[in-house]
PDB file of C-alpha atoms and ligand atoms in Angstrom:
ATOM      1  CA  MET E   1      96.333-105.651  24.991  1.00 77.00           C
ATOM      2  CA  THR E   2      96.756-102.069  23.578  1.00 82.00           C
ATOM      3  CA  PRO E   3      97.262 -99.354  25.858  1.00 77.00           C
ATOM      4  CA  ALA E   4      93.624 -98.357  25.271  1.00 76.00           C
ATOM      5  CA  GLU E   5      91.991-101.211  26.041  1.00 77.00           C
ATOM      6  CA  GLN E   6      94.239-101.791  29.267  1.00 77.00           C
ATOM      7  CA  GLN E   7      93.104 -98.212  30.283  1.00 74.00           C
ATOM      8  CA  ARG E   8      89.798 -99.220  29.734  1.00 73.00           C
ATOM      9  CA  ALA E   9      89.906-102.617  31.528  1.00 74.00           C
ATOM     10  CA  GLU E  10      91.535-100.834  34.580  1.00 74.00           C
ATOM     11  CA  ALA E  11      88.494 -98.265  34.246  1.00 73.00           C
ATOM     12  CA  ALA E  12      85.949-101.054  34.667  1.00 70.00           C
ATOM     13  CA  ARG E  13      88.003-102.114  37.696  1.00 70.00           C
ATOM     14  CA  GLY E  14      87.503 -99.065  39.637  1.00 69.00           C
ATOM     15  CA  PHE E  15      91.225 -97.788  39.062  1.00 81.00           C
ATOM     16  CA  MET E  16      91.324 -94.398  39.056  1.00 91.00           C
ATOM     17  CA  PRO E  17      93.407 -92.566  36.248  1.00 92.00           C
ATOM     18  CA  PRO E  18      94.838 -89.420  36.660  1.00 94.00           C
ATOM     19  CA  ASP E  19      92.641 -87.241  35.018  1.00 96.00           C
ATOM     20  CA  GLU E  20      89.754 -88.698  37.356  1.00 97.00           C
ATOM     21  CA  GLY E  21      92.160 -88.151  40.139  1.00 97.00           C
ATOM     22  CA  LEU E  22      92.976 -84.683  39.531  1.00 97.00           C
ATOM     23  CA  ALA E  23      89.348 -83.667  39.366  1.00 98.00           C
ATOM     24  CA  LEU E  24      88.730 -85.256  42.465  1.00 98.00           C
ATOM     25  CA  TRP E  25      91.353 -83.005  43.974  1.00 98.00           C
ATOM     26  CA  LYS E  26      89.948 -79.809  42.414  1.00 98.00           C
ATOM     27  CA  ALA E  27      86.356 -80.889  43.554  1.00 98.00           C
ATOM     28  CA  ALA E  28      88.050 -80.797  47.031  1.00 98.00           C
ATOM     29  CA  THR E  29      89.519 -77.750  46.654  1.00 98.00           C
ATOM     30  CA  ASP E  30      86.025 -76.452  45.570  1.00 97.00           C
ATOM     31  CA  ALA E  31      84.361 -77.509  49.099  1.00 98.00           C
ATOM     32  CA  ASP E  32      83.623 -75.053  51.516  1.00 98.00           C
ATOM     33  CA  SER E  33      85.101 -76.597  54.698  1.00 97.00           C
ATOM     34  CA  ARG E  34      83.133 -74.547  56.636  1.00 98.00           C
ATOM     35  CA  LEU E  35      80.157 -76.516  56.094  1.00 98.00           C
ATOM     36  CA  GLY E  36      81.969 -79.500  57.695  1.00 98.00           C
ATOM     37  CA  PRO E  37      84.853 -82.028  57.282  1.00 98.00           C
ATOM     38  CA  ALA E  38      85.526 -84.298  54.290  1.00 98.00           C
ATOM     39  CA  LEU E  39      84.656 -88.246  54.128  1.00 98.00           C
ATOM     40  CA  GLU E  40      85.230 -90.843  51.643  1.00 98.00           C
ATOM     41  CA  VAL E  41      83.475 -94.243  51.405  1.00 98.00           C
ATOM     42  CA  GLY E  42      86.046 -97.137  50.149  1.00 98.00           C
ATOM     43  CA  SER E  43      89.676 -96.447  50.470  1.00 97.00           C
ATOM     44  CA  TYR E  44      91.368 -99.601  49.544  1.00 95.00           C
ATOM     45  CA  CYS E  45      95.158 -98.704  49.318  1.00 95.00           C
ATOM     46  CA  GLY E  46      94.742 -95.306  49.690  1.00 97.00           C
ATOM     47  CA  LYS E  47      95.320 -93.813  45.828  1.00 97.00           C
ATOM     48  CA  SER E  48      91.685 -91.434  45.879  1.00 98.00           C
ATOM     49  CA  ALA E  49      92.762 -90.099  49.373  1.00 98.00           C
ATOM     50  CA  LEU E  50      96.047 -89.090  48.156  1.00 97.00           C
ATOM     51  CA  TYR E  51      94.291 -86.704  45.663  1.00 98.00           C
ATOM     52  CA  LEU E  52      91.775 -85.662  48.420  1.00 98.00           C
ATOM     53  CA  GLY E  53      94.373 -85.121  51.198  1.00 98.00           C
ATOM     54  CA  PRO E  54      96.501 -82.051  50.162  1.00 98.00           C
ATOM     55  CA  ALA E  55      93.346 -80.255  49.336  1.00 98.00           C
ATOM     56  CA  ILE E  56      91.711 -81.167  52.558  1.00 98.00           C
ATOM     57  CA  ARG E  57      94.950 -80.150  54.652  1.00 97.00           C
ATOM     58  CA  ASP E  58      95.007 -76.538  52.704  1.00 95.00           C
ATOM     59  CA  ALA E  59      91.618 -76.378  54.136  1.00 95.00           C
ATOM     60  CA  ALA E  60      92.822 -76.802  57.529  1.00 94.00           C
ATOM     61  CA  SER E  61      89.940 -79.539  57.308  1.00 97.00           C
ATOM     62  CA  SER E  62      89.988 -83.349  58.057  1.00 98.00           C
ATOM     63  CA  LEU E  63      89.318 -86.297  55.711  1.00 98.00           C
ATOM     64  CA  PHE E  64      87.532 -89.187  57.238  1.00 98.00           C
ATOM     65  CA  CYS E  65      88.307 -92.460  55.199  1.00 98.00           C
ATOM     66  CA  VAL E  66      85.930 -95.115  55.732  1.00 98.00           C
ATOM     67  CA  ASP E  67      86.268 -98.628  54.979  1.00 98.00           C
ATOM     68  CA  HIS E  68      86.341-102.258  56.632  1.00 98.00           C
ATOM     69  CA  HIS E  69      89.644-103.057  54.364  1.00 97.00           C
ATOM     70  CA  ARG E  70      88.032-106.566  53.870  1.00 96.00           C
ATOM     71  CA  GLY E  71      87.802-105.807  50.159  1.00 93.00           C
ATOM     72  CA  SER E  72      84.612-105.484  48.130  1.00 87.00           C
ATOM     73  CA  GLU E  73      82.737-108.762  46.679  1.00 79.00           C
ATOM     74  CA  GLU E  74      84.740-108.543  43.368  1.00 75.00           C
ATOM     75  CA  ASN E  75      88.194-108.231  45.451  1.00 79.00           C
ATOM     76  CA  GLN E  76      87.427-111.710  47.222  1.00 75.00           C
ATOM     77  CA  ALA E  77      89.411-115.254  46.208  1.00 73.00           C
ATOM     78  CA  GLY E  78      88.109-116.513  43.097  1.00 73.00           C
ATOM     79  CA  TRP E  79      86.708-113.250  41.835  1.00 72.00           C
ATOM     80  CA  GLU E  80      87.746-111.540  38.816  1.00 70.00           C
ATOM     81  CA  TRP E  81      89.808-108.537  40.760  1.00 71.00           C
ATOM     82  CA  HIS E  82      91.170-110.189  43.479  1.00 75.00           C
ATOM     83  CA  GLU E  83      94.878-109.369  44.500  1.00 82.00           C
ATOM     84  CA  PRO E  84      96.122-112.520  46.658  1.00 84.00           C
ATOM     85  CA  ASP E  85      99.138-110.410  47.793  1.00 88.00           C
ATOM     86  CA  LEU E  86      96.511-108.517  50.071  1.00 89.00           C
ATOM     87  CA  VAL E  87      95.342-111.401  51.827  1.00 91.00           C
ATOM     88  CA  ASP E  88      96.254-111.468  55.335  1.00 93.00           C
ATOM     89  CA  PRO E  89      97.481-115.088  55.640  1.00 91.00           C
ATOM     90  CA  ALA E  90      96.886-115.676  59.293  1.00 93.00           C
ATOM     91  CA  VAL E  91      93.233-114.575  59.029  1.00 91.00           C
ATOM     92  CA  GLY E  92      92.501-115.843  55.580  1.00 90.00           C
ATOM     93  CA  LYS E  93      90.812-112.671  54.522  1.00 92.00           C
ATOM     94  CA  MET E  94      91.715-109.548  52.702  1.00 93.00           C
ATOM     95  CA  ASP E  95      93.449-106.739  54.440  1.00 96.00           C
ATOM     96  CA  THR E  96      94.491-103.383  52.827  1.00 96.00           C
ATOM     97  CA  LEU E  97      94.788-101.161  56.078  1.00 97.00           C
ATOM     98  CA  PRO E  98      98.590-101.900  56.429  1.00 97.00           C
ATOM     99  CA  ILE E  99      99.086-100.351  52.929  1.00 96.00           C
ATOM    100  CA  PHE E 100      96.381 -97.883  53.240  1.00 97.00           C
ATOM    101  CA  ARG E 101      98.420 -96.617  56.485  1.00 98.00           C
ATOM    102  CA  ARG E 102     101.573 -97.029  54.815  1.00 97.00           C
ATOM    103  CA  THR E 103     100.468 -94.898  51.946  1.00 97.00           C
ATOM    104  CA  VAL E 104      98.982 -92.075  54.436  1.00 98.00           C
ATOM    105  CA  HIS E 105     102.110 -91.919  56.409  1.00 98.00           C
ATOM    106  CA  ASP E 106     104.438 -91.639  53.309  1.00 97.00           C
ATOM    107  CA  ALA E 107     102.403 -88.954  51.660  1.00 97.00           C
ATOM    108  CA  GLY E 108     102.671 -86.821  55.249  1.00 97.00           C
ATOM    109  CA  LEU E 109      98.815 -86.884  55.292  1.00 98.00           C
ATOM    110  CA  GLU E 110      98.503 -88.517  59.206  1.00 98.00           C
ATOM    111  CA  ASP E 111      97.462 -85.175  60.525  1.00 98.00           C
ATOM    112  CA  VAL E 112      94.582 -84.871  57.646  1.00 98.00           C
ATOM    113  CA  ILE E 113      93.078 -88.185  57.424  1.00 98.00           C
ATOM    114  CA  VAL E 114      91.438 -89.945  59.942  1.00 98.00           C
ATOM    115  CA  ALA E 115      90.823 -93.690  59.091  1.00 98.00           C
ATOM    116  CA  VAL E 116      87.269 -95.389  60.212  1.00 98.00           C
ATOM    117  CA  VAL E 117      87.674 -99.146  60.095  1.00 98.00           C
ATOM    118  CA  GLY E 118      84.514-100.623  59.724  1.00 98.00           C
ATOM    119  CA  ASP E 119      81.226-101.403  57.542  1.00 98.00           C
ATOM    120  CA  SER E 120      79.918 -98.570  56.007  1.00 98.00           C
ATOM    121  CA  PRO E 121      76.125 -98.621  56.792  1.00 98.00           C
ATOM    122  CA  ARG E 122      77.122 -99.126  60.416  1.00 98.00           C
ATOM    123  CA  VAL E 123      79.255 -95.825  60.584  1.00 98.00           C
ATOM    124  CA  ALA E 124      77.000 -93.974  58.549  1.00 98.00           C
ATOM    125  CA  ARG E 125      73.811 -94.889  60.789  1.00 98.00           C
ATOM    126  CA  LEU E 126      75.613 -93.325  63.680  1.00 98.00           C
ATOM    127  CA  TRP E 127      77.594 -90.417  61.670  1.00 98.00           C
ATOM    128  CA  THR E 128      75.955 -86.932  62.736  1.00 98.00           C
ATOM    129  CA  SER E 129      78.574 -84.456  61.349  1.00 98.00           C
ATOM    130  CA  PRO E 130      77.564 -82.513  58.124  1.00 98.00           C
ATOM    131  CA  LEU E 131      79.972 -83.060  55.575  1.00 98.00           C
ATOM    132  CA  SER E 132      81.467 -80.344  53.089  1.00 98.00           C
ATOM    133  CA  PHE E 133      82.588 -83.536  50.889  1.00 98.00           C
ATOM    134  CA  LEU E 134      81.620 -86.957  50.208  1.00 98.00           C
ATOM    135  CA  PHE E 135      83.209 -89.042  48.006  1.00 98.00           C
ATOM    136  CA  ILE E 136      81.418 -92.652  47.527  1.00 98.00           C
ATOM    137  CA  ASP E 137      83.629 -95.497  46.279  1.00 98.00           C
ATOM    138  CA  GLY E 138      82.780 -98.218  48.138  1.00 97.00           C
ATOM    139  CA  GLY E 139      81.011-101.541  47.383  1.00 95.00           C
ATOM    140  CA  HIS E 140      79.553-101.554  43.792  1.00 94.00           C
ATOM    141  CA  GLY E 141      76.942-104.276  44.185  1.00 95.00           C
ATOM    142  CA  ILE E 142      73.698-103.260  43.825  1.00 97.00           C
ATOM    143  CA  GLU E 143      72.717-103.476  48.104  1.00 97.00           C
ATOM    144  CA  PRO E 144      75.764-101.955  48.804  1.00 97.00           C
ATOM    145  CA  ALA E 145      75.602 -98.510  46.582  1.00 98.00           C
ATOM    146  CA  ARG E 146      71.723 -98.356  47.305  1.00 98.00           C
ATOM    147  CA  LEU E 147      72.665 -98.360  51.211  1.00 98.00           C
ATOM    148  CA  ASP E 148      75.581 -95.906  50.890  1.00 98.00           C
ATOM    149  CA  PHE E 149      73.290 -93.449  48.715  1.00 98.00           C
ATOM    150  CA  GLU E 150      70.729 -93.903  51.195  1.00 98.00           C
ATOM    151  CA  LEU E 151      72.559 -93.615  54.468  1.00 98.00           C
ATOM    152  CA  TRP E 152      75.664 -91.102  53.368  1.00 98.00           C
ATOM    153  CA  THR E 153      74.082 -88.737  51.049  1.00 98.00           C
ATOM    154  CA  PRO E 154      71.921 -86.912  53.713  1.00 98.00           C
ATOM    155  CA  HIS E 155      74.800 -86.054  55.734  1.00 98.00           C
ATOM    156  CA  VAL E 156      75.869 -83.548  52.498  1.00 98.00           C
ATOM    157  CA  ALA E 157      75.550 -79.887  53.705  1.00 98.00           C
ATOM    158  CA  VAL E 158      73.490 -77.609  51.500  1.00 98.00           C
ATOM    159  CA  GLY E 159      76.238 -76.194  49.632  1.00 98.00           C
ATOM    160  CA  GLY E 160      78.323 -79.514  49.859  1.00 98.00           C
ATOM    161  CA  LEU E 161      79.615 -81.664  47.426  1.00 98.00           C
ATOM    162  CA  LEU E 162      78.696 -85.123  46.330  1.00 98.00           C
ATOM    163  CA  ALA E 163      81.355 -86.954  44.349  1.00 98.00           C
ATOM    164  CA  ILE E 164      80.900 -90.574  42.738  1.00 98.00           C
ATOM    165  CA  HIS E 165      83.115 -92.985  41.112  1.00 98.00           C
ATOM    166  CA  ASP E 166      82.871 -95.500  38.735  1.00 96.00           C
ATOM    167  CA  VAL E 167      79.637 -93.691  37.170  1.00 97.00           C
ATOM    168  CA  PHE E 168      79.077 -95.754  33.547  1.00 97.00           C
ATOM    169  CA  PRO E 169      76.156 -94.784  31.855  1.00 96.00           C
ATOM    170  CA  ASN E 170      77.217 -96.809  28.969  1.00 95.00           C
ATOM    171  CA  PRO E 171      76.747-100.529  30.215  1.00 94.00           C
ATOM    172  CA  ALA E 172      79.510-101.579  27.975  1.00 93.00           C
ATOM    173  CA  ASP E 173      81.964 -99.494  29.961  1.00 92.00           C
ATOM    174  CA  GLY E 174      81.477-101.094  33.231  1.00 90.00           C
ATOM    175  CA  GLY E 175      78.912-102.040  36.322  1.00 92.00           C
ATOM    176  CA  ARG E 176      75.481-100.445  36.652  1.00 95.00           C
ATOM    177  CA  PRO E 177      75.144 -99.901  40.564  1.00 97.00           C
ATOM    178  CA  PRO E 178      77.014 -96.515  41.011  1.00 98.00           C
ATOM    179  CA  TYR E 179      75.091 -94.951  38.184  1.00 98.00           C
ATOM    180  CA  GLU E 180      71.821 -96.865  39.009  1.00 98.00           C
ATOM    181  CA  GLN E 181      71.859 -96.530  42.628  1.00 98.00           C
ATOM    182  CA  ILE E 182      74.044 -93.226  43.273  1.00 98.00           C
ATOM    183  CA  TYR E 183      74.001 -91.263  40.375  1.00 98.00           C
ATOM    184  CA  LEU E 184      70.243 -91.306  39.131  1.00 98.00           C
ATOM    185  CA  PRO E 185      68.708 -91.322  42.558  1.00 98.00           C
ATOM    186  CA  ALA E 186      70.844 -88.405  43.524  1.00 98.00           C
ATOM    187  CA  LEU E 187      69.720 -86.469  40.983  1.00 98.00           C
ATOM    188  CA  ALA E 188      65.972 -87.448  40.905  1.00 98.00           C
ATOM    189  CA  SER E 189      65.586 -86.600  44.313  1.00 97.00           C
ATOM    190  CA  GLY E 190      65.936 -82.642  43.663  1.00 97.00           C
ATOM    191  CA  HIS E 191      68.636 -82.431  46.298  1.00 98.00           C
ATOM    192  CA  PHE E 192      71.505 -82.531  43.933  1.00 98.00           C
ATOM    193  CA  VAL E 193      72.635 -80.745  40.759  1.00 98.00           C
ATOM    194  CA  GLU E 194      75.462 -82.210  38.632  1.00 98.00           C
ATOM    195  CA  ALA E 195      78.921 -79.820  38.902  1.00 98.00           C
ATOM    196  CA  SER E 196      81.306 -81.807  36.472  1.00 98.00           C
ATOM    197  CA  ALA E 197      81.967 -84.838  34.885  1.00 98.00           C
ATOM    198  CA  THR E 198      85.311 -86.206  34.030  1.00 98.00           C
ATOM    199  CA  GLY E 199      85.496 -90.159  32.987  1.00 96.00           C
ATOM    200  CA  SER E 200      83.749 -91.984  35.181  1.00 97.00           C
ATOM    201  CA  LEU E 201      83.689 -89.402  38.352  1.00 98.00           C
ATOM    202  CA  ARG E 202      80.777 -87.373  38.706  1.00 98.00           C
ATOM    203  CA  VAL E 203      80.422 -84.073  41.247  1.00 98.00           C
ATOM    204  CA  LEU E 204      77.205 -83.156  42.528  1.00 98.00           C
ATOM    205  CA  ARG E 205      76.424 -80.086  44.457  1.00 98.00           C
ATOM    206  CA  ARG E 206      73.785 -80.037  47.316  1.00 98.00           C
ATOM    207  CA  VAL E 207      71.356 -77.487  46.522  1.00 97.00           C
ATOM    208  CA  GLY E 208      68.611 -77.669  49.529  1.00 80.00           C
ATOM    209  CA  ASP E 209      65.647 -79.339  50.651  1.00 69.00           C
TER     210      ASP E 209
HETATM  211  N1  SAH O 301      88.551 -95.268  46.481  1.00 76.34           N
HETATM  212  C1  SAH O 301      89.602 -96.103  46.238  1.00 76.34           C
HETATM  213  C2  SAH O 301      89.199 -97.488  45.704  1.00 76.34           C
HETATM  214  C3  SAH O 301      88.293 -97.867  46.646  1.00 76.34           C
HETATM  215  S1  SAH O 301      87.893 -99.739  46.249  1.00 76.34           S
HETATM  216  C4  SAH O 301      90.500 -95.659  45.321  1.00 76.34           C
HETATM  217  O1  SAH O 301      90.136 -95.093  44.341  1.00 76.34           O
HETATM  218  O2  SAH O 301      91.807 -95.728  45.638  1.00 76.34           O
HETATM  219  C5  SAH O 301      86.396 -99.950  47.030  1.00 76.34           C
HETATM  220  C6  SAH O 301      86.464-100.356  48.691  1.00 76.34           C
HETATM  221  O3  SAH O 301      85.121-100.426  49.349  1.00 76.34           O
HETATM  222  C7  SAH O 301      87.151-101.679  49.241  1.00 76.34           C
HETATM  223  O4  SAH O 301      88.617-101.291  49.691  1.00 76.34           O
HETATM  224  C8  SAH O 301      86.335-102.254  50.116  1.00 76.34           C
HETATM  225  O5  SAH O 301      86.954-102.737  51.260  1.00 76.34           O
HETATM  226  C9  SAH O 301      85.529-101.245  50.340  1.00 76.34           C
HETATM  227  N2  SAH O 301      84.213-101.333  50.962  1.00 76.34           N
HETATM  228  C10 SAH O 301      83.319-102.238  50.143  1.00 76.34           C
HETATM  229  N3  SAH O 301      82.014-102.752  50.942  1.00 76.34           N
HETATM  230  C11 SAH O 301      82.106-101.687  52.116  1.00 76.34           C
HETATM  231  C12 SAH O 301      81.506-101.934  53.380  1.00 76.34           C
HETATM  232  N4  SAH O 301      80.318-102.105  53.364  1.00 76.34           N
HETATM  233  N5  SAH O 301      81.940-101.011  54.298  1.00 76.34           N
HETATM  234  C13 SAH O 301      83.127-100.356  54.233  1.00 76.34           C
HETATM  235  N6  SAH O 301      84.000-100.875  53.089  1.00 76.34           N
HETATM  236  C14 SAH O 301      83.681-101.433  52.126  1.00 76.34           C
HETATM  237 MG1   MG O 302      86.428 -96.308  41.942  1.00 76.34          MG
END
């Protein structure tokens, strides 16, 4: 594989390249923390949290990281994007929580990041705090993406930001659900306008009801 092919393959897997990570950090620094805390859906081993955390700390705010840490459908054994060393052998299921915790600890972000371990729709249905910043990078199947749009985006405060990862308008570049179930409906709702686009990362701003 050439380096360019390698990068395309990694992007299709949801890996976050440095330019998207820096754009994520920049968007988090642009968020108005007076509107509420920040929250990410889908943390995996903590890479995106590493980009978000310092921006949230500078704003003296908090970053809630929601993940059941059992992996998405495409991470399970027998699927293409499975990493066998992330399976807890005692349980026979994926477990990224220990690695996530170590990542957060090693980055000195334990005072900024609050891990919420659970199913995203279950947490979203009980969530009540308005968010200054929401990053959606959870399950990329049609139904998980649709639910994350439906249940989380209403929590973004007017003036707050919604970031979406793995948005691929061109089907040849990657999976459809983040584009079709989150990005397009957010724009079509009239509640969000696009603020920036970097690789597969889109940042939208909530503009009112
Ligand atoms: N944002 C991370 C990558 C996230 S990968 C980064 O860039 O570093 C997607 C994550 O979503 C996985 O860790 C998976 O466990 C989580 N996920 C998928 N469906 C979920 C659900 N219904 N509830 C909670 N987490 C979920
Ligand atoms: Mg991703």
